Amino acid sequence: MTLLVRLLLLVGLIWSLPPRAEVAHFPPRPQAFVSPRDISLEEGPLTIYGATDLDFMRPLLEAFQQRHPLIDLSYHQLGSTELYERFVREADGGAPTADVVLSSAMDLQIKLANDGYAQPYTPPAALPAWSRWRDEVFGFTHEPAVIVYNRALVPADEVPRSRRELLRLLEARREHYAGRVGTYDPERSGVGFLFTSHDAELSPDFRRLAAGLGAAEVQLFGSSAAMLERVADARLLLAYNVLGSYAQAWAEREPAIGIVLPRDYTLVMTRLVLIPRAAPQPRLARLFLDFLLGEDGQRVVAGPAHLYAIHPGVDGELTARRLRALLGPALQPIQVNPSLLVYLDQAKRRRFLQQWRQALTGPRD
Amino acid sequence: MTPSAGADWSIRRRLLAWLLTPLLLVCAALLAANYVQARHTADLTFDRLLTASILAIADRVTVVDGRIEADLPSVALEMLSSTSQDRVFYRIGGPGGAFVTGYRDLPGPAAAVPGRIRFDDADYRGEPIRVAALARPLAPWGLEGEVRVLLAQTRGERDRLTRELVLASALRLLVVVVLAGLITGFGVRAGLAPLAGLQRSIRSRSPTDLSPITQPVPREVRTLVDAINQLMERLQASLDAMQRFIADASHQLRTPLAGLQAETELALREHDPAALRQALARLLAITRRTSRLASQLLSLARAAPQGGAPVLAALDLGTLAAAVTREAVPAALAKDIDLGFEGGAAARVDGDPLLLAELLKNLIDNALRYCPPQARITVRTRASEARSATLEVEDDGPGIAADQRERVLERFYRPPGTPGEGSGLGLAIVREIAERHGAVLTLADGAGGRGLRVRLDFPAPSGAEPRSAPPTAGADR
């Protein structure tokens, strides 16, 4: 990709994610041997680069280390573009790099696999076909894009259940909602770009919706957390295309937050994990993926990690299984395949953002 | 695996080798052709997707403010990845090799004809790829040159399809080979069944059964069976002759032995020394005759074709005849018979000297035996033109009546009223030996219509080399 794209992504990253890289270290815990559970004797350092907040990852990493107490686990939390660039730099330069790379930037993960940086791996269970590519990249979460609203300020009969209802609401009560609606800024957030660009492809009402949002003086944010924070404290009444996993985690703390899964279609993104070809500890990396994609790990994903499990055998509130039962064919997973590469193309990206801005400021009726 | 290498290979093995080796070679060739075809088919199939994709991309290339821009349709890449797990690479370039977007170092066909998609195989990032190239002129936007789109995917799915197709055809060919092997095996067994039947019928015969094989056999084996039948026929004839000979010989020997017994009993009863002496003299005469009979039988056995193949060597008939005649001179003198020899030029024949000497001895002996005193016996050899050599024994004795001349050549036949104590074997021996040498035996009147002239015409010798017995010897018996 061109330097300009990298710059753009980097700029987006700086705005959208915590500005500094964090390293969480989970040293080996030999005392865990007192546990009566069957314990693995695997040992060695395992390095994970992740673009997912440590808050979400910590339960997973701890559960993994409980099963493999002798593994010296390090989790490097990085911005998705920073992660990509650092990894490619290390892999190309032959420097020691990560054993596992996981990121919500589906396009960049696909690019890593397409460019031959990932090694093949056989996952433990029958993951859905759309969530894996080439036996090299695997989705391990199943996170819906949701509409979040403030329960106290949006009456139950006004809560939009679909994009069309949202559009009608914005048109009908423009004064009430003006300046109090939020959504992702696709220019600043990778996930936001992913959702908005897929909306543009999937929704026949995309231009009207964008125009409606623009007319409602929509506020644009670089992260789900920023939107959730403002919905919780009533600075916003409603936020469109918020990551369901974050919304769920917030909703548990903040009773004011209500969540809607759009009935017309609900976009689903998945965080992708891969084992680099240059992984220093591929055996331990496979152990980690065995756990992460297996039923045990997926239960942690659905439970303490709040990330929505993708494994069809895992049931619970935050699972693909529950979402499918709720929404059926309205679930629109973002396919894990090289078509994601087009959004890394600078011209494509610039053109799309231009269209998006035009739609926002488009002719108001 | 040339069957000629193993001369002792069984017919089954030969047939199997000759049928299955070419079949396997043909199958291998077919498999190779199938591989080429399968690869072509796979390329054709997946090239269609590449074509659709590259056209979709090329259609979205525009020029904005003098710069080439590509609004990549995600469906173009999705098309390629939905059916396969192959990696996808693309490159969009402007005039003069300028890079617009995609993978900067993606290799592709050198110069694409505008509007036509070209395909090429290449290697990229350590993997074989299939590259499609499409050039579009930039004239509609008022620019010089053309935009060049490259779209590539790894060969994984193509190779998998190729493998599947080749494997399927290989399985079919394997079935064909196995079936052909089984059919050939059974076919060869069925084809060779008559031979096995023949073998069984020959093996189950009694050792004395020399009757011809009459069971129906295939045309290919008919000649072999005919040859066996001929051999058995000859064997039967030989055996018959041998048995006849043994019967005749024992019969002939019984007569003098009975005489010996009678004479001896008579002599035992004799008390008078003079009479005893006479009896002993008779005994001696009988013993001599018996002894001569035995030696004649022996030479007849030697002359008979079943007595072993004689070694025929080039020799001079004149020299041999002269020597034999010389030996007989004392006996002739004793009977006051004039025995003469007339030898011409060297008369070369292929022959067994012992048998030929025996022949001539018998002829001279016969003449001496039946000719009265003062008779003339002439032994004559000469080289003729038609036959290389001729041997004649002519006498002016009583001769043999013309109608008896055939029969005197049979064993133990003596014309009625023949005096003396001959065994009837002499001329039979002569005929036997003559036949073994391929010589023509003629009995005729002697000079002036008196006596007997026995004439033998020998065939021309084959040269200085010794040769085996002529095939006609004994065959006409």
GROMACS .gro file of C-alpha atoms in nm, chain A residues 1-2 111 113-118 129 132-136 201 277 335 337-348 350-352 355, chain B residues 60 62 64 67-75 77-79 81-82 84-90 92 99-104 125 127 154:
model
   68
    1MET     CA    1   0.000   0.000   0.000
    2THR     CA    2   0.108   0.345  -0.061
  111LYS     CA    3  -0.384  -0.838   0.369
  113ALA     CA    4  -0.264  -1.349   0.487
  114ASN     CA    5  -0.292  -1.251   0.122
  115ASP     CA    6   0.066  -1.130   0.124
  116GLY     CA    7   0.184  -1.462   0.266
  117TYR     CA    8   0.265  -1.363   0.624
  118ALA     CA    9   0.037  -1.622   0.788
  129ALA     CA   10  -1.719  -2.073   0.642
  132ARG     CA   11  -1.213  -1.804   0.785
  133TRP     CA   12  -0.994  -1.777   0.482
  134ARG     CA   13  -0.728  -2.009   0.343
  135ASP     CA   14  -0.696  -2.187   0.679
  136GLU     CA   15  -0.478  -1.894   0.773
  201GLU     CA   16  -2.307  -0.177  -0.025
  277ARG     CA   17   0.478  -1.761   0.931
  335GLN     CA   18  -1.719  -1.195   0.475
  337ASN     CA   19  -1.207  -1.281   0.209
  338PRO     CA   20  -0.983  -1.066  -0.010
  339SER     CA   21  -1.271  -0.841  -0.116
  340LEU     CA   22  -1.185  -0.653   0.205
  341LEU     CA   23  -0.862  -0.554   0.035
  342VAL     CA   24  -1.035  -0.298  -0.184
  343TYR     CA   25  -1.092  -0.069   0.117
  344LEU     CA   26  -0.718  -0.053   0.168
  345ASP     CA   27  -0.685   0.104  -0.173
  346GLN     CA   28  -0.617   0.472  -0.129
  347ALA     CA   29  -0.820   0.586  -0.427
  348LYS     CA   30  -1.111   0.366  -0.331
  350ARG     CA   31  -1.072   0.856  -0.075
  351ARG     CA   32  -1.358   0.820  -0.321
  352PHE     CA   33  -1.576   0.647  -0.062
  355GLN     CA   34  -1.917   1.018  -0.122
  425ARG     CA   35  -1.415   0.144  -1.274
  427THR     CA   36  -1.140   0.677  -1.440
  429VAL     CA   37  -0.984   1.262  -1.225
  432ARG     CA   38  -0.481   1.140  -1.264
  433ILE     CA   39  -0.579   0.780  -1.307
  434GLU     CA   40  -0.808   0.660  -1.029
  435ALA     CA   41  -0.952   0.318  -0.973
  436ASP     CA   42  -1.269   0.272  -0.769
  437LEU     CA   43  -1.205  -0.097  -0.704
  438PRO     CA   44  -1.537  -0.282  -0.683
  439SER     CA   45  -1.519  -0.518  -0.389
  440VAL     CA   46  -1.734  -0.760  -0.584
  442LEU     CA   47  -1.222  -0.947  -0.564
  443GLU     CA   48  -1.510  -1.126  -0.394
  444MET     CA   49  -1.583  -1.305  -0.719
  446SER     CA   50  -1.235  -1.544  -0.349
  447SER     CA   51  -1.586  -1.676  -0.307
  449SER     CA   52  -1.164  -2.042  -0.397
  450GLN     CA   53  -0.921  -1.993  -0.117
  451ASP     CA   54  -0.662  -1.841  -0.346
  452ARG     CA   55  -0.470  -1.525  -0.282
  453VAL     CA   56  -0.552  -1.230  -0.500
  454PHE     CA   57  -0.312  -0.964  -0.627
  455TYR     CA   58  -0.372  -0.670  -0.855
  457ILE     CA   59  -0.311  -0.081  -1.194
  464PHE     CA   60   0.225   0.279  -1.086
  465VAL     CA   61  -0.126   0.375  -0.974
  466THR     CA   62  -0.233   0.126  -0.709
  467GLY     CA   63  -0.211  -0.233  -0.592
  468TYR     CA   64   0.098  -0.452  -0.569
  469ARG     CA   65   0.378  -0.251  -0.722
  490ARG     CA   66   0.592  -1.414  -0.338
  492GLU     CA   67   0.388  -1.907  -0.515
  519THR     CA   68  -0.254  -1.817  -0.684
   0.00000   0.00000   0.00000
